[in-house]
Coordinates of C-alpha atoms and ligand atoms in Angstrom, one line a residue:
Chain A
M1 CA 81.6 15.8 5.8
R2 CA 79.7 17.5 8.6
T3 CA 76.0 17.2 8.8
T4 CA 73.5 18.5 11.2
T5 CA 72.3 15.0 12.1
T6 CA 73.2 14.1 15.7
I7 CA 75.4 11.3 16.7
A8 CA 72.6 9.9 18.6
A9 CA 70.3 9.7 15.7
I10 CA 73.0 7.9 13.7
A11 CA 74.0 5.5 16.5
A12 CA 70.4 4.7 17.4
A13 CA 69.0 4.2 14.0
T14 CA 72.2 3.1 12.5
T15 CA 71.6 5.2 9.4
L16 CA 72.0 2.7 6.7
L17 CA 71.1 3.9 3.3
L18 CA 70.6 1.5 0.5
A19 CA 72.3 2.7 -2.6
G20 CA 72.9 1.5 -6.2
C21 CA 70.0 -0.9 -6.5
G22 CA 68.1 -2.1 -9.5
G23 CA 64.5 -3.2 -9.5
E24 CA 62.5 -3.8 -6.4
E25 CA 62.8 -7.6 -6.6
A26 CA 66.5 -7.4 -7.0
A27 CA 66.8 -5.2 -4.0
D28 CA 65.6 -7.9 -1.6
S29 CA 68.3 -10.3 -2.6
E30 CA 71.0 -7.7 -2.5
A31 CA 73.7 -8.4 0.1
S32 CA 73.4 -4.9 1.4
S33 CA 69.8 -5.5 2.6
S34 CA 71.0 -8.0 5.1
L35 CA 74.0 -6.1 6.3
S36 CA 74.0 -3.4 9.0
M37 CA 76.7 -1.5 10.8
S38 CA 76.1 -0.4 14.4
D39 CA 78.1 1.9 16.6
P40 CA 80.4 3.1 13.8
W41 CA 83.1 5.6 14.7
V42 CA 86.3 6.9 13.2
K43 CA 89.4 8.0 15.0
S44 CA 90.0 11.8 14.7
A45 CA 93.3 12.8 13.0
D46 CA 94.8 15.9 11.6
D47 CA 96.3 14.3 8.5
G48 CA 97.8 11.1 7.1
M49 CA 96.1 7.9 8.1
T50 CA 93.3 6.9 10.4
A51 CA 90.8 4.1 10.9
A52 CA 87.1 3.5 11.3
F53 CA 85.4 0.9 13.5
G54 CA 82.0 -0.6 14.3
E55 CA 80.0 -3.7 14.4
L56 CA 79.0 -5.4 11.1
A57 CA 76.0 -7.7 11.4
N58 CA 74.6 -10.0 8.7
D59 CA 71.1 -11.1 9.4
G60 CA 70.6 -12.8 6.0
D61 CA 70.9 -16.4 4.9
D62 CA 74.0 -15.9 2.8
D63 CA 77.5 -14.8 3.7
V64 CA 78.2 -11.2 2.9
T65 CA 81.6 -9.9 1.8
V66 CA 82.7 -6.3 2.1
V67 CA 85.2 -5.9 -0.7
A68 CA 85.9 -2.1 -0.6
V69 CA 85.0 1.1 1.2
T70 CA 85.0 4.6 -0.1
S71 CA 84.6 7.9 1.6
P72 CA 85.0 11.6 0.7
A73 CA 87.5 11.7 3.7
S74 CA 90.2 9.7 1.9
P75 CA 90.7 8.9 -1.8
M76 CA 92.4 5.6 -0.7
I77 CA 90.8 3.2 1.8
E78 CA 91.9 -0.3 2.6
L79 CA 90.3 -3.1 4.6
H80 CA 92.8 -4.1 7.3
E81 CA 93.5 -7.0 9.7
T82 CA 95.9 -6.9 12.5
V83 CA 98.3 -9.8 12.9
D84 CA 101.3 -10.9 14.9
D85 CA 104.3 -10.2 12.6
G86 CA 106.2 -13.1 14.1
S87 CA 108.3 -11.1 16.4
G88 CA 105.4 -10.5 18.8
E89 CA 104.7 -7.1 17.4
M90 CA 101.2 -6.5 16.1
T91 CA 101.1 -5.3 12.5
M92 CA 98.2 -4.4 10.3
R93 CA 97.9 -5.3 6.7
E94 CA 95.3 -5.5 3.9
I95 CA 93.0 -8.4 4.5
E96 CA 92.8 -10.8 1.6
G97 CA 89.3 -11.3 0.2
G98 CA 87.8 -8.5 2.2
F99 CA 85.6 -8.7 5.4
V100 CA 83.5 -11.9 5.2
I101 CA 80.5 -11.8 7.5
P102 CA 79.0 -15.3 7.6
A103 CA 75.2 -15.6 7.5
G104 CA 73.6 -14.7 10.8
E105 CA 76.8 -13.6 12.3
S106 CA 78.6 -10.3 13.0
M107 CA 82.1 -9.0 12.9
T108 CA 83.5 -6.4 15.2
L109 CA 85.8 -3.8 13.6
E110 CA 87.9 -2.6 16.5
P111 CA 91.3 -1.1 17.4
G112 CA 93.8 -4.0 17.4
G113 CA 91.6 -6.0 15.1
N114 CA 90.0 -5.7 11.7
H115 CA 89.3 -2.1 10.7
I116 CA 88.7 0.2 7.8
M117 CA 91.9 2.1 7.1
L118 CA 91.8 5.6 5.6
M119 CA 95.2 5.9 3.9
D120 CA 95.4 9.5 3.0
L121 CA 93.1 12.1 4.6
T122 CA 91.9 14.9 2.4
G123 CA 91.6 17.1 5.5
P124 CA 91.5 17.0 9.3
I125 CA 88.9 14.9 11.0
A126 CA 88.0 16.6 14.2
A127 CA 86.2 15.0 17.2
G128 CA 82.4 15.2 16.6
D129 CA 82.7 15.4 12.8
E130 CA 80.6 12.9 10.9
V131 CA 82.3 11.0 8.1
T132 CA 80.3 9.1 5.5
F133 CA 81.5 5.7 4.3
T134 CA 80.2 3.6 1.5
L135 CA 80.7 -0.1 1.9
E136 CA 80.9 -2.0 -1.4
L137 CA 79.8 -5.6 -1.2
S138 CA 80.8 -8.5 -3.5
D139 CA 77.5 -8.5 -5.4
G140 CA 77.9 -4.9 -6.3
S141 CA 75.4 -3.5 -3.8
T142 CA 76.5 -0.8 -1.4
L143 CA 75.7 0.4 2.2
D144 CA 76.2 4.0 3.4
V145 CA 77.2 4.5 7.0
E146 CA 77.8 7.8 8.9
A147 CA 80.4 7.6 11.6
P148 CA 81.1 10.2 14.2
A149 CA 84.8 11.0 14.9
K150 CA 86.2 10.5 18.4
D151 CA 89.6 11.3 19.9
Y152 CA 91.2 8.0 20.7
A153 CA 94.8 7.4 21.9
G154 CA 95.0 3.7 20.9
A155 CA 95.0 2.0 17.5
N156 CA 98.7 2.6 16.9
E157 CA 99.6 -0.6 15.2
N158 CA 102.4 -0.4 12.7
Y159 CA 101.5 -0.7 9.0
E160 CA 103.4 -3.4 7.2
E161 CA 103.8 -1.6 3.9
G162 CA 104.0 1.9 5.3
E163 CA 106.5 4.0 7.1
T164 CA 106.7 3.1 10.8
D165 CA 105.5 6.5 12.0
H166 CA 102.2 6.0 10.2
D167 CA 99.6 4.9 12.7
M168 CA 95.9 5.0 12.8
G169 CA 95.5 8.7 13.3
D170 CA 97.6 11.3 15.1
M171 CA 96.4 12.4 18.5
S172 CA 98.6 15.4 18.9
Chain B
M1 CA 63.0 14.6 46.3
T2 CA 61.6 12.4 43.6
T3 CA 62.8 9.0 42.8
G4 CA 60.3 8.6 40.0
D5 CA 62.9 8.8 37.3
D6 CA 64.7 5.8 38.7
E7 CA 64.2 2.5 37.0
R8 CA 65.0 -0.9 38.2
R9 CA 66.6 -2.7 35.3
P10 CA 64.9 -6.0 34.6
Q11 CA 67.2 -9.0 34.8
L12 CA 66.4 -9.7 31.2
S13 CA 68.3 -6.6 30.1
R14 CA 71.5 -8.1 31.3
R15 CA 71.5 -9.6 27.9
R16 CA 71.4 -6.2 26.4
L17 CA 74.3 -5.1 28.7
L18 CA 76.4 -7.9 27.4
M19 CA 75.5 -7.2 23.8
G20 CA 76.2 -3.5 24.4
G21 CA 79.6 -4.5 25.5
A22 CA 80.0 -6.7 22.5
A23 CA 79.2 -3.9 20.2
A24 CA 81.9 -1.9 21.8
G25 CA 84.6 -4.4 21.4
V26 CA 84.1 -7.5 23.5
G27 CA 83.9 -10.5 21.2
A28 CA 80.3 -11.1 20.2
V29 CA 80.7 -14.8 20.4
A30 CA 82.0 -14.6 24.0
A31 CA 79.0 -12.4 25.0
V32 CA 76.5 -14.8 23.6
G33 CA 78.2 -17.6 25.4
V34 CA 78.0 -15.8 28.8
D35 CA 74.3 -15.0 28.0
A36 CA 73.5 -18.6 27.5
V37 CA 75.1 -19.6 30.8
W38 CA 73.2 -16.8 32.6
R39 CA 69.8 -18.0 31.3
S40 CA 70.5 -21.6 32.1
S41 CA 71.3 -21.0 35.8
S42 CA 68.3 -22.1 37.8
S43 CA 68.3 -19.8 40.9
P44 CA 67.2 -16.2 40.2
A45 CA 70.0 -13.8 40.8
P46 CA 69.2 -11.1 43.5
P47 CA 68.6 -7.6 42.1
L48 CA 71.7 -5.5 42.2
H49 CA 71.9 -1.7 42.9
G50 CA 74.5 -1.6 40.2
D51 CA 71.9 -2.5 37.6
E52 CA 69.6 0.4 38.4
T53 CA 69.5 3.3 36.0
V54 CA 68.3 6.9 36.0
S55 CA 66.7 7.9 32.7
F56 CA 69.0 10.3 30.8
H57 CA 66.2 11.6 28.5
G58 CA 63.4 13.9 29.4
T59 CA 62.2 17.5 29.6
H60 CA 64.8 18.1 32.4
Q61 CA 68.3 16.8 32.8
A62 CA 68.7 14.2 35.4
G63 CA 70.9 15.0 38.5
V64 CA 68.9 18.1 39.6
T65 CA 65.8 16.8 41.4
T66 CA 67.0 13.2 41.2
A67 CA 67.6 11.7 44.7
P68 CA 71.3 12.3 45.2
P69 CA 73.4 9.1 44.9
A70 CA 76.3 8.5 47.2
H71 CA 79.1 9.7 45.0
A72 CA 79.6 12.7 42.8
T73 CA 82.4 14.4 40.9
F74 CA 82.0 17.9 39.6
L75 CA 84.2 19.0 36.7
G76 CA 84.8 22.6 35.8
L77 CA 86.3 23.0 32.3
D78 CA 87.8 25.9 30.5
L79 CA 87.2 26.1 26.8
R80 CA 90.3 26.3 24.6
D81 CA 90.9 29.4 22.5
G82 CA 89.2 29.3 19.2
V83 CA 86.5 26.8 20.3
D84 CA 83.5 28.4 18.6
G85 CA 79.8 27.6 18.4
E86 CA 80.3 25.0 15.7
A87 CA 82.9 23.2 17.8
L88 CA 80.7 23.5 20.9
R89 CA 77.9 21.7 19.0
R90 CA 80.3 18.9 18.2
L91 CA 81.5 18.7 21.8
M92 CA 78.0 18.5 23.2
Q93 CA 76.9 15.9 20.7
I94 CA 79.8 13.7 21.7
L95 CA 79.3 14.3 25.4
T96 CA 75.6 13.6 25.1
D97 CA 76.3 10.4 23.3
D98 CA 78.7 9.3 26.0
A99 CA 76.2 10.2 28.8
R100 CA 73.3 8.5 27.0
R101 CA 75.2 5.2 26.7
L102 CA 76.9 5.2 30.1
T103 CA 73.8 6.1 32.1
D104 CA 72.2 3.1 30.4
G105 CA 75.0 0.8 31.4
R106 CA 76.5 0.6 27.9
A107 CA 80.0 1.4 26.9
A108 CA 80.6 4.8 25.2
L109 CA 81.8 4.7 21.6
A110 CA 85.6 4.2 21.6
D111 CA 85.4 3.3 25.3
S112 CA 88.7 1.7 26.1
E113 CA 87.4 0.1 29.3
P114 CA 84.0 -1.1 28.2
E115 CA 83.7 -3.5 31.1
L116 CA 83.6 -0.6 33.5
A117 CA 80.5 0.7 31.8
T118 CA 78.2 -2.2 32.7
V119 CA 77.4 -1.1 36.2
P120 CA 75.4 2.1 35.8
A121 CA 74.4 2.3 39.6
R122 CA 72.0 5.1 39.0
L123 CA 74.6 7.1 37.1
S124 CA 73.6 10.6 36.0
V125 CA 75.6 13.0 34.0
T126 CA 74.5 16.6 34.1
F127 CA 75.8 19.5 32.0
G128 CA 76.0 23.2 32.8
F129 CA 77.2 26.2 30.8
G130 CA 79.2 29.1 32.2
P131 CA 79.0 32.7 30.9
R132 CA 81.7 32.2 28.3
F133 CA 80.2 29.0 26.9
V134 CA 76.9 30.7 26.3
E135 CA 78.5 33.8 24.8
R136 CA 80.7 31.7 22.4
A137 CA 77.7 29.6 21.5
A138 CA 75.1 32.3 20.8
G139 CA 76.5 35.8 21.7
T140 CA 75.9 37.9 24.8
A141 CA 72.2 38.3 24.2
A142 CA 71.7 34.7 25.0
R143 CA 73.3 35.0 28.5
P144 CA 70.8 35.3 31.3
S145 CA 71.5 38.3 33.5
W146 CA 72.2 36.0 36.5
L147 CA 74.8 34.0 34.6
R148 CA 77.9 35.7 36.0
P149 CA 80.1 35.3 39.1
L150 CA 78.2 36.0 42.3
P151 CA 78.6 39.4 43.9
A152 CA 81.6 39.4 46.3
F153 CA 80.7 38.5 49.9
G154 CA 82.7 39.5 53.0
I155 CA 83.1 35.9 54.1
D156 CA 84.5 34.8 50.8
R157 CA 88.1 33.6 50.5
L158 CA 87.7 32.4 47.0
E159 CA 90.5 30.6 45.2
E160 CA 90.7 30.6 41.5
R161 CA 91.4 26.8 41.4
W162 CA 88.0 26.1 42.8
S163 CA 86.0 28.8 41.1
D164 CA 84.2 29.7 37.8
G165 CA 84.6 27.6 34.7
D166 CA 83.0 27.4 31.2
L167 CA 81.5 24.0 31.3
L168 CA 80.2 22.0 34.3
I169 CA 79.9 18.2 34.1
Q170 CA 78.3 16.7 37.2
V171 CA 78.8 12.9 37.3
A172 CA 77.0 11.1 40.1
A173 CA 76.3 7.5 40.9
E174 CA 76.0 5.0 43.8
D175 CA 79.4 3.5 42.9
P176 CA 82.7 5.4 42.8
L177 CA 84.2 3.2 40.2
T178 CA 81.3 4.0 37.9
V179 CA 81.8 7.7 38.5
A180 CA 85.5 7.5 37.9
H181 CA 85.0 5.7 34.6
A182 CA 82.4 8.1 33.4
V183 CA 84.6 11.1 34.4
R184 CA 87.5 9.6 32.5
M185 CA 85.3 9.1 29.4
V186 CA 83.9 12.6 29.3
L187 CA 87.2 14.2 30.0
K188 CA 88.9 12.2 27.2
D189 CA 86.2 13.4 24.9
S190 CA 86.5 17.0 26.1
R191 CA 90.3 17.2 25.8
S192 CA 90.5 18.7 22.3
F193 CA 88.0 21.4 23.3
A194 CA 88.7 22.2 26.9
T195 CA 91.1 21.8 29.8
V196 CA 90.2 20.8 33.3
R197 CA 90.0 23.8 35.6
W198 CA 88.9 21.9 38.7
S199 CA 87.6 18.6 39.7
Q200 CA 85.7 18.3 43.0
T201 CA 84.7 14.9 44.4
G202 CA 82.0 14.5 47.1
F203 CA 80.2 11.8 49.0
R204 CA 77.2 11.0 51.1
R205 CA 76.4 7.9 53.0
A206 CA 76.8 4.7 51.0
R207 CA 73.7 3.3 49.3
G208 CA 72.0 0.9 51.7
S209 CA 73.6 2.2 54.8
E210 CA 70.5 4.1 55.7
R211 CA 66.9 4.0 54.6
P212 CA 66.4 5.8 51.3
G213 CA 65.2 9.4 51.8
T214 CA 67.1 9.9 55.0
T215 CA 68.4 13.5 55.2
M216 CA 72.2 13.5 54.8
R217 CA 74.7 14.5 57.5
N218 CA 77.6 16.8 56.8
L219 CA 81.0 16.5 58.5
F220 CA 80.0 18.7 61.4
G221 CA 77.6 15.9 62.2
Q222 CA 74.6 18.0 61.4
V223 CA 71.5 16.8 59.6
D224 CA 71.8 18.9 56.5
G225 CA 69.0 19.3 54.0
T226 CA 65.8 19.1 56.1
A227 CA 64.1 22.4 55.1
N228 CA 64.4 21.9 51.3
L229 CA 62.1 22.6 48.4
A230 CA 59.1 20.2 48.0
A231 CA 58.5 18.5 44.7
E232 CA 55.3 20.5 44.1
E233 CA 57.5 23.6 44.0
F234 CA 59.9 22.4 41.3
D235 CA 58.0 23.8 38.3
R236 CA 57.7 27.2 39.9
L237 CA 61.0 27.6 41.7
V238 CA 63.5 25.3 40.0
W239 CA 62.6 25.0 36.3
I240 CA 62.9 27.9 34.0
Q241 CA 59.9 28.5 31.9
E242 CA 61.1 30.5 28.9
G243 CA 63.7 30.9 26.2
W244 CA 66.5 28.4 25.4
L245 CA 66.6 27.5 29.1
A246 CA 63.0 26.4 29.3
G247 CA 63.1 23.1 31.2
G248 CA 66.5 24.0 32.5
T249 CA 67.6 25.7 35.7
S250 CA 70.6 27.4 37.3
F251 CA 73.2 26.0 39.6
V252 CA 75.3 27.8 42.2
M253 CA 78.2 25.8 43.5
R254 CA 80.0 26.9 46.6
R255 CA 83.0 25.0 47.9
I256 CA 82.9 25.7 51.6
H257 CA 85.8 24.7 53.9
M258 CA 84.7 23.5 57.3
D259 CA 87.2 24.0 60.1
L260 CA 86.7 20.7 62.0
D261 CA 89.5 21.4 64.4
E262 CA 87.9 24.7 65.6
W263 CA 84.5 23.0 65.6
D264 CA 85.9 20.4 68.0
R265 CA 86.4 23.1 70.6
L266 CA 82.7 23.9 70.6
D267 CA 80.4 22.0 73.0
R268 CA 77.3 20.3 71.9
D269 CA 75.0 23.1 73.1
G270 CA 77.0 25.7 71.2
R271 CA 76.9 23.5 68.1
E272 CA 73.1 23.3 68.3
Q273 CA 72.7 27.0 69.0
S274 CA 74.8 27.9 66.0
V275 CA 72.4 26.2 63.6
G276 CA 69.1 26.3 65.6
R277 CA 68.6 22.6 65.3
R278 CA 69.5 19.5 67.4
L279 CA 72.4 17.3 66.4
S280 CA 70.5 14.1 67.4
N281 CA 67.8 14.1 64.8
G282 CA 67.9 17.6 63.2
A283 CA 64.8 18.8 65.0
P284 CA 64.5 22.5 65.5
L285 CA 65.4 23.7 69.0
T286 CA 61.7 24.5 69.4
G287 CA 60.5 21.0 68.5
T288 CA 61.2 17.3 68.8
Q289 CA 61.0 15.8 65.3
E290 CA 63.2 16.5 62.3
H291 CA 60.3 17.9 60.3
D292 CA 58.7 20.0 63.0
E293 CA 58.3 23.6 61.9
P294 CA 60.8 25.8 63.7
D295 CA 59.1 28.4 65.9
F296 CA 61.2 31.5 65.4
E297 CA 59.0 33.5 67.9
A298 CA 59.6 31.2 70.9
T299 CA 61.6 32.6 73.7
N300 CA 63.3 31.0 76.8
S301 CA 62.8 31.9 80.4
L302 CA 65.2 34.8 80.1
G303 CA 63.3 36.2 77.2
F304 CA 65.8 35.3 74.5
P305 CA 64.8 33.6 71.3
V306 CA 65.1 29.8 71.5
I307 CA 66.4 29.8 67.9
A308 CA 69.1 32.4 68.3
E309 CA 69.2 35.6 66.2
F310 CA 72.7 34.5 64.9
S311 CA 71.6 30.9 64.1
H312 CA 72.1 29.6 60.6
I313 CA 68.5 28.6 60.1
R314 CA 67.1 31.9 61.3
R315 CA 69.4 33.8 58.9
A316 CA 68.9 31.4 56.0
H317 CA 65.2 31.1 56.4
S318 CA 63.0 33.3 54.2
E319 CA 59.3 34.1 54.6
D320 CA 59.2 35.0 51.0
P321 CA 57.7 32.0 49.1
D322 CA 59.7 32.9 46.0
E323 CA 63.0 33.2 47.8
Q324 CA 63.6 29.5 48.1
I325 CA 66.3 27.2 46.7
L326 CA 66.8 23.5 46.1
R327 CA 70.0 22.5 48.1
R328 CA 71.9 19.4 47.0
A329 CA 75.1 19.1 48.9
Y330 CA 78.0 16.7 49.0
N331 CA 80.7 16.3 51.6
Y332 CA 84.4 16.5 50.7
D333 CA 87.3 15.2 52.7
L334 CA 90.8 15.6 51.3
A335 CA 94.2 14.7 52.6
P336 CA 95.3 17.1 55.4
S337 CA 98.5 19.1 55.1
G338 CA 100.9 20.5 57.6
E339 CA 99.7 20.4 61.2
E340 CA 96.0 20.1 60.4
V341 CA 94.4 16.7 60.6
S342 CA 91.6 17.3 58.2
D343 CA 90.8 19.3 55.0
S344 CA 87.1 18.9 54.8
G345 CA 84.0 20.8 53.9
L346 CA 80.9 20.9 51.8
I347 CA 80.3 21.1 48.1
F348 CA 77.2 23.2 48.5
G349 CA 75.0 23.1 45.4
S350 CA 71.9 25.1 44.9
F351 CA 69.4 24.9 42.0
Q352 CA 66.9 27.6 41.4
A353 CA 65.2 29.3 38.4
D354 CA 66.8 32.7 39.1
V355 CA 70.1 33.1 41.0
D356 CA 69.6 36.8 41.7
R357 CA 66.0 36.5 42.9
Q358 CA 66.4 33.3 44.9
F359 CA 69.9 32.5 45.9
V360 CA 71.7 35.9 46.3
P361 CA 69.4 37.3 49.1
V362 CA 69.9 34.2 51.2
Q363 CA 73.6 34.3 50.8
R364 CA 73.6 38.0 51.5
R365 CA 71.8 37.5 54.8
L366 CA 74.3 34.7 55.8
D367 CA 77.2 37.0 54.8
E368 CA 75.9 39.7 57.2
L369 CA 75.3 37.4 60.2
D370 CA 75.5 33.6 60.7
L371 CA 77.3 32.1 63.6
L372 CA 78.3 29.1 61.4
N373 CA 80.6 31.6 59.5
K374 CA 83.0 31.2 62.5
W375 CA 83.8 27.6 61.3
T376 CA 83.0 27.8 57.5
V377 CA 84.8 29.6 54.7
P378 CA 83.7 29.7 51.1
I379 CA 86.8 28.9 49.0
G380 CA 85.2 28.3 45.6
S381 CA 82.2 29.7 43.8
S382 CA 80.7 29.2 40.3
V383 CA 77.4 29.8 38.6
F384 CA 76.1 27.7 35.6
A385 CA 73.1 27.6 33.4
I386 CA 71.7 24.1 33.3
P387 CA 70.1 23.6 29.9
P388 CA 67.0 21.4 29.5
G389 CA 67.1 17.7 28.9
C390 CA 66.9 16.1 25.5
G391 CA 65.2 13.3 23.7
P392 CA 66.7 10.1 22.3
D393 CA 67.7 11.9 19.0
G394 CA 68.7 15.2 20.6
Y395 CA 71.7 16.5 22.5
I396 CA 72.1 18.6 25.6
G397 CA 72.5 22.3 24.6
E398 CA 70.6 22.0 21.3
T399 CA 68.2 24.8 22.3
L400 CA 71.2 27.1 22.5
L401 CA 73.5 25.7 19.8
E402 CA 71.0 25.1 16.9
Ligands
HEM501 C1 79.4 24.7 55.2 C2 78.4 25.5 55.0 C3 77.0 25.2 55.5 C4 76.6 24.3 56.4 C5 77.4 23.4 57.3 C6 75.1 24.4 56.5 C7 74.3 23.6 57.3 C8 73.0 23.7 57.4 C9 72.2 23.0 58.4 C10 72.7 22.0 59.4 C11 70.9 23.4 58.2 C12 69.7 22.9 58.9 C13 69.0 21.7 58.4 C14 68.3 22.0 57.1 O1 67.2 22.6 57.0 O2 68.9 21.6 56.1 C15 70.9 24.3 57.1 C16 69.7 25.0 56.6 C17 69.7 25.9 55.6 N1 70.8 26.3 54.9 FE1 72.8 25.9 55.3 N2 74.7 25.3 55.6 C18 75.8 25.8 54.9 C19 75.8 26.7 53.9 C20 74.7 27.3 53.4 C21 74.7 28.3 52.3 C22 75.9 28.8 51.6 C23 73.4 28.6 52.1 C24 72.8 29.5 51.0 C25 73.4 30.6 50.6 C26 72.6 27.8 53.0 C27 71.2 27.9 53.0 C28 70.4 27.2 53.9 C29 69.0 27.2 53.9 C30 68.1 28.0 53.0 C31 68.5 26.4 55.0 C32 67.1 26.2 55.4 C33 66.7 27.3 56.3 C34 65.2 27.1 56.7 O3 65.0 26.4 57.7 O4 64.4 27.7 56.0 N3 73.4 27.1 53.8 N4 72.1 24.5 56.7
CU502 CU1 95.3 -0.2 9.4

């Protein structure tokens, strides 16, 4: 989980590694070649659940859909949206159809909005750790992203299917 | 002091500011909308001080020889138990990333008030390491011999709550709201590694109130900072040349209470005698202009020295060309308590390549004799190693922590 690469290098270069590609011609048309993620970060947590954020940008001519995310940090990861549950409370739940980033547009994953939800941490994520995520796109291509962990007090929305004391990371 | 590292942010970069904010959480669509409005407005907007930046990257950290901005907050942190070299590396990577973004007018990662980050106002964030930081990072061998509390001085009335500390973060800008936001951000990101030991806030004249380069005045009304190191001397006397501190320096911070109520009882002549300079323009008592060389040999009609034996500048002055320091002071003014009507003083900062060789002899002379001691009392003292600067892919402290 930890690497010697600095946060700066990652944030500046937005380390995006193209993975799982076929021939060279095919690589160009893969959705992962037009998608990038900048300023990724993950909320530090001792155990349980937490969430990752950042800015997804699609500079291609076709819409890109993130259908799943995997990471060594959690065996189960969901793509979440945050919605008003009808009573004025904000609740997060799995987004149907994944994150769709229209051609030429971007999507901000942020506390209180769409986010990548780590459902069951394999171990603590401490501030300054770097967590690798693999974004799986609808055409089967993938994008690797490294996100530094930061302490963050917000992002405490309730989880619809979970117990109420599960939030996006535990600050204590 | 140099202003060469200051950059005036071109108006075009406002777009980048907005996009930076967008990346940190403001809706991207909204930011693009504002940008379009900005570009279509016909009259060119006047340049704003708030847009100016001081480059974070370089051989040296900013905030040492940088022209001091109007506001500064100095934070002294204590490391939590069990924070080892590996944790310190994570801490300094996070803090460097915060500083790099904020000094550029961009929100930090996970910045919960990204809008407060868009006015850099010449923000600089400077890091310093206390003895314990260095020892935890790389063992006692890495600690320079001068990195320890200063020797005790007779004039000292040091309070623990203003002294020592493992990690120094100096946050300075022309705008106090910018400083407050940056302070909040770096403290939030330090919280799981360290606790706040002290926080000291200081000020100078507001930006634009005086011509740039005007020597500051302290709360005694004195022109303070006239005889300071020249830029040509920085390489020799400020920057360390070898080891993990190459490109770095040392910082002595003295919190000195100034008894303004007692000072009020002193007439103008006595005030000028105590320092050896005029209050009007800071000229030495033997000259007429601020930068006239003091003549320490000159005597009056009675045969007494014009610049008195007990005067601050005679005592602080050194003929030894190696025994010089770079002073960079800020005023403080807190709420008074009890019968007093002010709780004021100086956050006296001094940068030098070697504390023992350059700073201590001066402080020792002032301890032995200096009329100013009648009205000034050191109540806080700390010494930090200021590591070198870093490049866009590096972090502050990498020469110690890697
Ligand atoms: C509240 C405490 C202090 C006050 C109010 C004060 C004030 C002043 C003033 C008004 C001057 C003359 C103008 C100038 O050259 O800057 C001066 C000079 C100086 N001060 Fe201080 N000072 C204080 C503490 C210190 C301390 C703690 C040190 C070092 C240990 C120090 C070292 C010097 C030096 C080196 C000079 C220049 C002497 C020269 O002409 O070569 N001062 N100070
Ligand atoms: Cu969630």
